[in-house]
Coordinates of C-alpha atoms in Angstrom, one line a residue:
M128 CA 95.5 128.1 117.6
L129 CA 93.7 127.7 114.4
G130 CA 96.8 126.3 112.9
R131 CA 97.1 123.7 115.7
M132 CA 93.5 122.7 115.2
R133 CA 94.1 122.2 111.6
A134 CA 97.2 120.2 112.3
C135 CA 95.4 117.9 114.8
V136 CA 92.6 117.3 112.3
A137 CA 95.1 116.5 109.6
S138 CA 96.9 114.1 111.9
L139 CA 93.7 112.3 112.7
L140 CA 92.8 112.0 109.1
L141 CA 96.2 110.6 108.4
L142 CA 95.6 107.7 110.8
M143 CA 92.0 107.2 109.7
S144 CA 92.9 107.0 106.0
A145 CA 94.6 103.7 106.6
C146 CA 91.1 102.1 107.1
D147 CA 88.9 104.3 104.9
G148 CA 87.2 102.2 102.3
D149 CA 90.1 99.8 101.7
P150 CA 91.0 98.1 105.0
A151 CA 94.6 97.5 104.0
P152 CA 97.1 100.3 104.7
V153 CA 99.9 100.6 102.1
D154 CA 102.3 97.8 102.8
A155 CA 105.7 99.1 101.8
G156 CA 107.4 96.0 102.9
G157 CA 105.3 93.2 101.6
T158 CA 103.6 90.5 103.6
D159 CA 105.2 87.3 104.7
A160 CA 105.6 90.2 103.5
G161 CA 103.0 124.9 113.0
V162 CA 102.0 127.9 114.9
A163 CA 104.6 129.1 117.4
A164 CA 103.6 130.4 120.8
D165 CA 104.4 134.1 121.5
A166 CA 106.8 133.1 124.3
G167 CA 108.1 130.0 126.0
P168 CA 108.3 129.5 129.8
P169 CA 110.6 131.6 131.8
D170 CA 114.2 130.5 131.3
A171 CA 115.4 129.3 134.7
G172 CA 119.0 129.0 133.5
T173 CA 119.3 125.4 134.6
D174 CA 117.8 122.1 133.5
A175 CA 118.0 120.4 136.9
G176 CA 114.4 119.6 137.4
P177 CA 113.1 117.5 140.3
E178 CA 115.0 114.8 142.1
P179 CA 115.8 112.1 139.5
G180 CA 114.6 109.1 141.6
A181 CA 111.2 110.6 142.4
I182 CA 109.6 109.3 139.2
C183 CA 110.6 105.7 140.1
D184 CA 108.9 105.9 143.4
E185 CA 105.8 107.6 141.8
L186 CA 105.4 104.8 139.2
G187 CA 106.6 101.9 141.4
L188 CA 109.5 101.1 139.1
S189 CA 112.7 99.3 140.0
V190 CA 115.9 101.3 140.0
R191 CA 119.1 100.5 138.1
A192 CA 122.3 102.2 139.2
F193 CA 124.2 104.4 136.7
D194 CA 127.3 102.6 135.3
A195 CA 130.0 105.4 135.7
T196 CA 132.7 103.1 134.2
A197 CA 130.9 102.8 130.9
D198 CA 132.3 104.7 127.9
G199 CA 130.2 103.3 125.0
A200 CA 129.4 105.6 122.1
A201 CA 128.0 103.1 119.6
F202 CA 124.7 101.2 119.3
Q203 CA 124.3 98.2 121.6
T204 CA 127.0 99.4 124.0
V205 CA 126.6 100.7 127.5
A206 CA 126.4 104.5 127.1
G207 CA 129.1 106.7 128.6
D208 CA 128.3 109.9 130.3
F209 CA 127.4 113.1 128.3
T210 CA 126.5 116.7 128.8
V211 CA 124.3 118.7 126.4
R212 CA 123.7 122.4 126.5
T213 CA 119.9 123.1 126.5
L214 CA 117.9 126.3 126.4
D215 CA 117.6 125.9 130.2
G216 CA 121.2 125.2 130.9
P217 CA 123.6 122.1 130.9
W218 CA 122.1 118.6 131.4
T219 CA 124.4 115.8 132.4
L220 CA 123.3 112.1 132.3
S221 CA 125.1 110.9 135.4
E222 CA 123.6 113.8 137.5
R223 CA 120.1 113.2 136.2
W224 CA 120.0 109.4 135.9
S225 CA 117.0 108.1 137.8
G226 CA 117.5 104.4 137.1
C227 CA 114.0 103.8 135.7
E228 CA 113.8 106.1 132.7
S229 CA 114.7 106.1 129.0
Y230 CA 116.4 109.1 127.3
V231 CA 115.2 109.6 123.7
F232 CA 116.7 112.0 121.2
V233 CA 114.7 113.3 118.2
L234 CA 116.8 115.0 115.6
H235 CA 116.2 117.4 112.8
D236 CA 118.2 117.2 109.6
P237 CA 118.1 119.7 106.7
G238 CA 116.6 117.1 104.4
P239 CA 112.9 116.6 103.6
T240 CA 112.4 113.9 106.2
G241 CA 113.8 115.9 109.1
T242 CA 112.0 119.0 108.0
A243 CA 108.7 117.2 107.7
L244 CA 109.3 115.6 111.1
Y245 CA 109.8 118.9 112.8
E246 CA 106.7 120.3 111.2
T247 CA 104.5 117.9 113.1
F248 CA 103.3 118.5 116.6
P249 CA 104.6 116.5 119.6
D250 CA 101.4 116.5 121.6
E251 CA 101.0 112.8 122.0
L252 CA 104.3 112.5 123.8
F253 CA 102.7 114.1 126.8
T254 CA 99.1 113.2 126.3
E255 CA 99.4 109.5 125.5
G256 CA 103.1 108.5 126.0
P257 CA 104.7 107.0 129.1
R258 CA 105.9 109.2 132.0
N259 CA 109.3 107.6 132.6
V260 CA 111.1 109.1 129.7
H261 CA 113.1 112.3 128.8
Y262 CA 113.0 113.7 125.3
F263 CA 115.8 115.7 123.7
F264 CA 115.1 117.8 120.6
G265 CA 118.2 118.5 118.6
T266 CA 119.5 119.0 115.1
F267 CA 122.3 117.9 112.7
E268 CA 122.6 121.5 111.6
D269 CA 126.1 122.8 112.0
D270 CA 125.1 126.4 112.6
A271 CA 124.6 127.2 116.3
E272 CA 122.1 129.9 115.6
A273 CA 120.0 127.6 113.5
A274 CA 120.2 125.0 116.2
R275 CA 119.0 127.4 118.8
A276 CA 116.1 128.7 116.6
L277 CA 114.9 125.1 116.0
A278 CA 115.0 124.4 119.7
E279 CA 113.1 127.6 120.6
D280 CA 110.5 126.7 117.9
M281 CA 110.0 123.2 119.3
R282 CA 109.7 124.5 122.9
A283 CA 107.0 126.9 121.6
K284 CA 105.1 124.0 120.0
V285 CA 105.3 122.0 123.3
E286 CA 104.1 125.0 125.3
E287 CA 101.3 125.6 122.9
G288 CA 100.3 122.0 123.2
F289 CA 100.1 122.4 126.9
D290 CA 97.6 125.2 126.4
F291 CA 95.7 123.4 123.6
H292 CA 95.1 120.3 125.9
E293 CA 94.6 122.5 129.0
L294 CA 97.2 120.7 131.1
G295 CA 97.2 121.6 134.8
E296 CA 100.2 123.3 136.3
A297 CA 101.5 120.1 137.9
D298 CA 101.6 118.2 134.6
R299 CA 103.2 121.2 132.8
A300 CA 105.9 121.3 135.4
F301 CA 106.4 117.5 135.1
W302 CA 106.8 117.6 131.3
R303 CA 108.9 120.7 131.3
S304 CA 111.4 118.8 133.4
R305 CA 111.5 116.0 130.8
M306 CA 111.5 118.1 127.5
H307 CA 115.0 119.3 126.7
Y308 CA 115.8 121.6 123.8
L309 CA 119.4 121.5 122.6
A310 CA 120.9 125.0 122.1
E311 CA 123.8 123.5 120.2
P312 CA 124.3 121.2 117.2
I313 CA 124.0 117.6 118.4
R314 CA 127.5 116.7 117.0
E315 CA 129.0 119.3 119.4
A316 CA 127.7 117.7 122.5
D317 CA 130.2 116.5 125.1
G318 CA 130.7 112.9 125.8
S319 CA 129.0 109.8 124.3
V320 CA 126.1 111.5 122.6
G321 CA 128.4 113.8 120.6
A322 CA 130.7 110.9 119.7
L323 CA 127.8 108.7 118.6
T324 CA 126.4 111.2 116.2
R325 CA 129.8 112.2 114.8
E326 CA 131.0 108.6 114.2
D327 CA 128.1 106.3 113.7
R328 CA 126.5 106.6 110.3
R329 CA 123.5 104.5 111.4
V330 CA 122.1 107.5 113.4
T331 CA 119.0 108.8 111.7
N332 CA 116.3 111.0 113.1
A333 CA 116.2 109.4 116.5
F334 CA 118.2 107.3 119.0
A335 CA 117.9 106.5 122.7
I336 CA 119.6 105.4 125.8
T337 CA 117.5 102.7 127.3
R338 CA 116.6 101.9 131.0
Q339 CA 119.6 99.6 130.8
Q340 CA 121.9 102.4 129.8
V341 CA 122.3 101.0 126.3
F342 CA 122.3 102.9 123.1
D343 CA 119.5 101.9 120.7
P344 CA 118.6 103.2 117.2
V345 CA 115.0 104.2 117.6
G346 CA 114.5 103.8 113.9
S347 CA 111.9 105.1 111.6
L348 CA 109.4 107.7 112.8
S349 CA 107.0 107.4 109.8
V350 CA 103.5 106.0 109.5
V351 CA 102.0 104.8 106.3
A352 CA 98.8 106.1 104.8
S353 CA 97.4 106.4 101.2
G354 CA 100.2 109.0 100.5
G355 CA 103.0 106.6 101.5
F356 CA 105.5 107.1 104.3
T357 CA 104.9 110.3 106.4
P358 CA 107.2 111.3 109.3
R359 CA 105.3 112.0 112.5
L360 CA 107.1 113.2 115.7
P361 CA 104.6 111.5 118.0
M362 CA 105.7 108.0 116.8
V363 CA 108.7 108.4 119.0
R364 CA 106.5 107.8 122.0
F365 CA 106.5 104.1 121.4
A366 CA 110.3 103.7 122.1
A367 CA 110.2 104.0 125.9
P368 CA 107.5 101.3 126.4
Y369 CA 109.6 98.9 124.4
Y370 CA 112.6 99.6 126.6
D371 CA 110.5 99.0 129.7
Y372 CA 109.5 95.7 128.2
L373 CA 113.1 94.6 127.5
H374 CA 114.2 95.7 131.0
D375 CA 111.4 93.8 132.7
L376 CA 111.8 90.6 130.6
D377 CA 115.5 90.5 131.2
A378 CA 115.0 91.0 134.9
R379 CA 112.3 88.3 135.1
L380 CA 114.3 85.7 133.2
G381 CA 117.5 86.6 135.1
A382 CA 115.8 86.0 138.4
E383 CA 113.8 82.8 137.7
E384 CA 115.2 79.4 138.4
A385 CA 115.0 77.3 135.2
T386 CA 116.7 74.4 133.4
V387 CA 118.0 76.1 130.3
I388 CA 118.9 74.2 127.2
S389 CA 120.5 76.4 124.5
L390 CA 119.8 75.7 120.8
L391 CA 121.8 78.7 119.8
D392 CA 124.0 80.7 122.2
A393 CA 124.8 84.2 121.0
E394 CA 125.9 82.8 117.6
T395 CA 126.3 84.9 114.5
I396 CA 123.7 83.5 112.1
A397 CA 123.0 84.5 108.5
A398 CA 121.1 81.4 107.3
R399 CA 117.3 81.4 107.3
T400 CA 117.0 77.8 108.6
V401 CA 119.1 76.1 111.3
D402 CA 118.8 72.6 112.8
R403 CA 120.2 71.8 116.2
T404 CA 120.3 68.6 118.2
V405 CA 120.4 68.8 121.9
T406 CA 120.0 66.4 124.9
L407 CA 117.1 67.1 127.1
P408 CA 116.9 65.8 130.7
D409 CA 115.7 62.2 131.0
A410 CA 112.1 61.2 131.2
A411 CA 112.0 61.2 135.0
A412 CA 113.4 64.7 135.1
M413 CA 111.1 65.9 132.3
A414 CA 108.1 64.7 134.3
A415 CA 108.8 67.3 137.0
F416 CA 108.4 70.3 134.7
D417 CA 105.1 72.0 134.1
A418 CA 106.3 75.1 132.1
L419 CA 108.2 75.5 128.9
E420 CA 109.2 78.9 127.5
I421 CA 111.2 79.4 124.3
D422 CA 113.5 82.4 124.8
V423 CA 114.4 84.0 121.4
E424 CA 116.9 86.8 121.4
L425 CA 118.2 88.5 118.3
T426 CA 120.4 91.5 117.7
C427 CA 121.2 93.0 114.3
H428 CA 124.3 95.2 114.5
L429 CA 124.1 96.5 110.9
D430 CA 122.2 99.4 109.3
P431 CA 118.6 99.0 108.3
A432 CA 119.5 97.9 104.8
G433 CA 121.8 95.2 106.2
C434 CA 119.1 94.1 108.7
S435 CA 117.1 93.0 105.7
E436 CA 114.3 91.0 107.2
W437 CA 110.8 91.9 106.2
D438 CA 107.6 90.7 108.0
R439 CA 108.2 87.0 107.5
I440 CA 107.0 83.9 109.4
A441 CA 109.5 82.5 111.8
H442 CA 109.2 79.5 114.1
V443 CA 110.8 76.9 116.2
D444 CA 109.8 73.3 115.4
L445 CA 110.4 69.9 117.0
C446 CA 111.6 67.4 114.4
E447 CA 109.7 64.1 114.5
D448 CA 112.1 62.1 112.3
A449 CA 115.8 62.1 111.5
A450 CA 115.4 64.1 108.2
C451 CA 113.1 66.6 110.0
E452 CA 110.5 66.0 107.3
T453 CA 107.7 65.7 109.9
R454 CA 107.7 68.6 112.4
R455 CA 105.6 70.1 115.2
E456 CA 105.5 73.8 115.5
L457 CA 106.3 74.9 119.1
V458 CA 106.2 78.7 118.8
R459 CA 105.8 81.3 116.0
W460 CA 106.8 84.9 115.6
I461 CA 106.9 87.4 112.7
T462 CA 110.2 89.1 111.9
P463 CA 110.4 92.9 112.0
Y464 CA 111.0 95.2 109.1
S465 CA 114.8 95.8 108.8
R466 CA 115.1 96.8 112.5
P467 CA 118.6 97.2 113.8
G468 CA 119.1 96.6 117.5
R469 CA 117.9 94.0 119.9
R470 CA 114.7 92.2 120.4
R471 CA 113.7 89.4 122.7
W472 CA 110.6 87.3 123.4
A473 CA 110.0 84.5 125.9
M474 CA 107.2 82.5 124.2
D475 CA 105.1 80.1 126.3
A476 CA 105.0 76.6 124.9
S477 CA 103.9 74.9 128.1
P478 CA 100.9 73.1 126.4
L479 CA 103.3 71.3 124.1
L480 CA 105.5 69.9 126.9
G481 CA 103.8 66.5 126.2
L482 CA 105.8 66.3 122.9
L483 CA 109.0 66.4 125.0
R484 CA 108.2 64.2 128.0
G485 CA 110.5 61.4 126.8
G486 CA 113.5 63.6 127.1
G487 CA 116.9 62.6 125.6
E488 CA 118.3 63.6 122.3
R489 CA 116.0 65.7 120.2
T490 CA 116.4 67.9 117.1
F491 CA 114.8 71.3 116.6
R492 CA 114.5 73.4 113.5
I493 CA 114.7 77.2 113.8
V494 CA 113.3 79.1 110.8
F495 CA 113.9 82.8 110.5
G496 CA 112.0 83.3 107.3
P497 CA 111.8 81.9 103.7
S498 CA 114.9 80.4 102.2
W499 CA 114.7 82.6 99.1
E500 CA 115.0 85.9 101.0
E501 CA 118.3 87.6 101.3
E502 CA 120.3 86.4 104.3
T503 CA 120.6 88.6 107.4
E504 CA 123.5 88.4 109.7
R505 CA 122.4 88.7 113.3
E506 CA 123.5 87.5 116.7
V507 CA 121.0 84.9 117.9
S508 CA 120.2 83.0 121.1
V509 CA 117.4 80.4 121.3
R510 CA 116.9 78.7 124.6
L511 CA 114.4 76.2 126.0
R512 CA 113.5 77.2 129.6
L513 CA 112.0 74.3 131.6
R514 CA 110.5 75.1 135.0
D515 CA 108.5 73.6 137.8
T516 CA 106.1 76.3 138.9
G517 CA 104.1 74.1 141.3
A518 CA 101.1 73.9 139.1
T519 CA 98.5 71.2 140.0
E520 CA 98.6 69.7 136.6
S521 CA 100.8 69.7 133.5
A522 CA 100.6 68.8 129.8
T523 CA 101.3 65.1 129.2
G524 CA 100.2 64.7 125.6
A525 CA 99.7 66.8 122.5
E526 CA 98.3 65.8 119.1
L527 CA 98.3 67.9 116.0
A528 CA 94.7 68.2 114.9
F529 CA 94.7 70.7 112.0
R530 CA 97.0 72.8 109.8
G531 CA 96.0 75.8 107.6
G532 CA 96.8 76.4 103.9
T533 CA 95.7 78.5 101.0
F534 CA 92.6 80.4 102.2
D535 CA 90.4 80.0 99.1
A536 CA 87.2 78.3 98.2
D537 CA 88.8 74.9 98.6
Y538 CA 90.2 75.6 102.1
N539 CA 87.6 73.4 103.9
A540 CA 87.2 70.8 101.1
G541 CA 87.9 67.3 102.3
R542 CA 88.9 68.4 105.8
A543 CA 88.0 65.5 107.9
P544 CA 87.2 65.8 111.6
F545 CA 90.0 65.0 114.1
R546 CA 89.4 61.9 116.3
F547 CA 91.2 61.4 119.5
T548 CA 91.0 59.4 122.7
P549 CA 92.2 61.0 126.0
P550 CA 93.9 58.4 128.1
S551 CA 92.7 57.3 131.5
G552 CA 93.9 59.7 134.2
T553 CA 93.4 62.8 132.0
S554 CA 92.3 65.7 134.2
R555 CA 91.8 68.3 131.5
V556 CA 91.7 68.6 127.7
E557 CA 92.6 71.7 125.9
L558 CA 92.5 73.1 122.3
V559 CA 95.6 75.1 121.5
V560 CA 95.6 77.2 118.3
V561 CA 98.3 79.4 116.7
V562 CA 96.9 81.2 113.7
S563 CA 98.0 84.1 111.5
G564 CA 96.7 85.3 108.2
H565 CA 98.9 86.4 105.3
G566 CA 98.6 87.7 101.7
M567 CA 96.2 90.2 100.1
E568 CA 95.0 88.3 97.0
A569 CA 91.3 89.0 97.5
D570 CA 89.4 91.1 100.1
N571 CA 92.8 92.0 101.5
C572 CA 92.8 88.5 103.0
A573 CA 94.1 86.9 104.9
E574 CA 96.4 89.7 106.3
W575 CA 94.0 92.6 106.7
C576 CA 90.6 90.9 107.0
N577 CA 88.6 89.4 109.9
H578 CA 88.6 85.7 109.0
V579 CA 86.9 83.3 111.4
H580 CA 88.1 79.8 112.6
T581 CA 85.4 77.7 114.2
F582 CA 86.2 74.5 116.1
A583 CA 83.2 72.3 117.2
I584 CA 83.1 69.4 119.7
G585 CA 80.2 67.8 121.6
G586 CA 77.8 70.6 120.6
A587 CA 80.1 73.4 121.7
E588 CA 81.9 75.8 119.4
H589 CA 85.2 77.6 120.0
V590 CA 86.0 80.5 117.8
V591 CA 89.2 82.4 116.9
E592 CA 88.5 85.7 115.0
F593 CA 90.0 89.2 114.7
P594 CA 87.2 91.8 114.8
G595 CA 88.5 95.3 115.1
E596 CA 92.1 94.2 114.9
A597 CA 93.0 93.8 111.2
G598 CA 93.9 97.2 109.9
A599 CA 93.8 99.1 113.2
P600 CA 96.2 102.0 112.3
L601 CA 98.3 101.8 115.5
G602 CA 97.2 98.4 116.7
C603 CA 100.8 97.0 116.6
A604 CA 102.5 100.2 117.7
D605 CA 100.3 100.2 120.9
L606 CA 101.9 96.8 121.7
A607 CA 105.4 98.1 121.9
G608 CA 105.2 97.6 125.7
Q609 CA 104.5 94.0 125.0
G610 CA 107.4 93.4 122.7
V611 CA 106.7 94.9 119.3
P612 CA 109.9 96.7 118.3
P613 CA 109.1 100.3 117.4
G614 CA 110.8 102.2 114.6
Q615 CA 110.7 99.4 112.0
W616 CA 111.6 100.4 108.5
G617 CA 108.3 99.4 107.0
N618 CA 104.5 99.4 107.6
W619 CA 104.9 98.1 111.1
A620 CA 102.3 100.1 113.1
P621 CA 98.9 98.7 111.9
R622 CA 97.5 95.5 113.4
R623 CA 97.2 92.4 111.2
A624 CA 94.8 89.4 111.4
G625 CA 96.4 87.6 114.3
W626 CA 99.9 89.1 114.3
C627 CA 102.2 92.1 114.3
P628 CA 105.6 92.5 112.6
G629 CA 108.3 91.8 115.2
W630 CA 106.1 89.9 117.7
P631 CA 105.2 86.4 118.7
V632 CA 101.9 85.1 117.2
P633 CA 99.4 84.9 120.1
V634 CA 98.3 81.5 121.3
H635 CA 94.6 80.8 121.7
R636 CA 93.6 78.2 124.3
F637 CA 90.2 76.7 124.9
D638 CA 89.1 74.2 127.6
L639 CA 87.4 71.2 126.0
T640 CA 87.0 69.1 129.2
D641 CA 83.3 69.4 129.5
S642 CA 82.8 68.4 125.9
V643 CA 85.1 65.4 126.0
T644 CA 84.7 61.8 127.2
V645 CA 88.0 60.5 128.7
G646 CA 88.8 57.0 127.6
A647 CA 86.5 57.2 124.6
E648 CA 86.9 58.5 121.0
N649 CA 85.9 62.1 120.5
E650 CA 85.5 64.1 117.3
L651 CA 86.7 67.7 116.7
S652 CA 85.8 69.6 113.5
Y653 CA 87.2 72.7 112.1
R654 CA 86.1 75.3 109.5
G655 CA 87.6 78.5 108.3
S656 CA 85.3 81.2 106.9
Y657 CA 85.1 84.8 105.7
M658 CA 82.0 87.0 106.1
G659 CA 80.0 83.9 106.9
G660 CA 81.0 82.1 103.6
E661 CA 83.9 80.3 102.1
P662 CA 87.4 82.0 102.0
R663 CA 88.3 83.9 98.9
G664 CA 92.1 84.5 99.1
G665 CA 95.3 84.7 101.0
M666 CA 97.0 82.1 103.2
V667 CA 96.3 81.0 106.8
D668 CA 99.2 79.5 108.8
L669 CA 97.5 77.4 111.5
S670 CA 98.6 74.8 114.0
A671 CA 95.8 73.4 116.2
Y672 CA 96.6 70.9 118.9
V673 CA 94.6 68.8 121.3
V674 CA 96.4 68.8 124.6
T675 CA 95.8 66.5 127.5
Y676 CA 96.8 67.2 131.1
E677 CA 97.2 65.1 134.3

């Protein structure tokens, strides 16, 4: 038990070190850039466990039927059936499919990464992770005796963890039914899992079958601290929440009625910038919509080196002129670090519907990162989703008030107030701000510091800031259930100032109505600051709009 206590303390220090003294964790990708228990549980001789669908009822999750016709054995294909031989007997996917769980494999390999991974403790899987998931612990070792020894050692660690955390008998029984220890080398498994690991060189120390029965490369299981990349088995707990997110988003968008206009439709794109001209409904039809989402879906089918994006700024803009020299940013996201597989986000741009009310032919620019970076081939869909939700009011106008820039001592110099006149009939006025900080030139700003953005109007102030966010060691990993892709091959887990790698940049909205006079000129001021004074480094990407509603 002393060994486990020391390991837990070491694990805690590893996470704390990311913010000790210097608030910036090691950024390996740039910015815009133990003790075995004496015995395991009794071997029941079978890995049947409870009824598969019980967990779905317990958690109130929807059920997806098992596709018995599928025979996929590659990433992004629908997984075929498989059987693995575990310490508790055979386990077959089709027999144990619940319809609401993910199936995550964690693999040892003889190299330093796999060895270091299996030397960590898996406790957070059952103390902090989701319940609708099965974990399979296996190895690339070819020797069956070595495979069984590793499985027995891992089961001992899990059982010791149950004791260390004083889990009750019900929780122990629950997690024993979801922890599976492979008594054979993974490549000898029957069915799709064996075929995948024998044939696909992209398999590393983890992979999964999602709630949608699709193979996904879980990716890297390392965190970054002062010593660099360190494999940690508990990092695999962030995979299942991401698969829940994708399942729920696909289900919602598939069920909603919407007018969909495709800018890109499952096209293979390598370029960093793409312009597309489409025809929107006419003005009369556009007037009926009160909601706009921009649905961005990308899949990289290559290995991590081929999926070469880093944490770069990406966005969809509306072109205001034929040459697209004047643009209005509609949504922004940050690309993930070299993450194979699929990601999807539906980003709300409803406040900017006023820019599109005229309908007709419009041109949009889609930017996936800086033009100078290596091109990444990926399958991309970008869709405008227009809906009438029955809201009592909708956005009718949007004016760009402020942009950001180099976050130094001159950031606020010469920045004039924005003057605007809400037209007669305006029911509400809103300030809409998209802001993210990048770079580490001074004070680890503006990526890892808490910079403050103050907007003032009519004696009222509205502030965007990031206290407690920038540098939080697992701040982005904890958002996997909201769309941050786990397992990125870079320093993806810590939270930044206003953003996460592989996630839409949040939109901040403030109601200005009580501070505004409709039909008269109003004045809005803006100032960026750091620790109460002028900025000292980095770059702030900011778009601030004044939006009117009727």
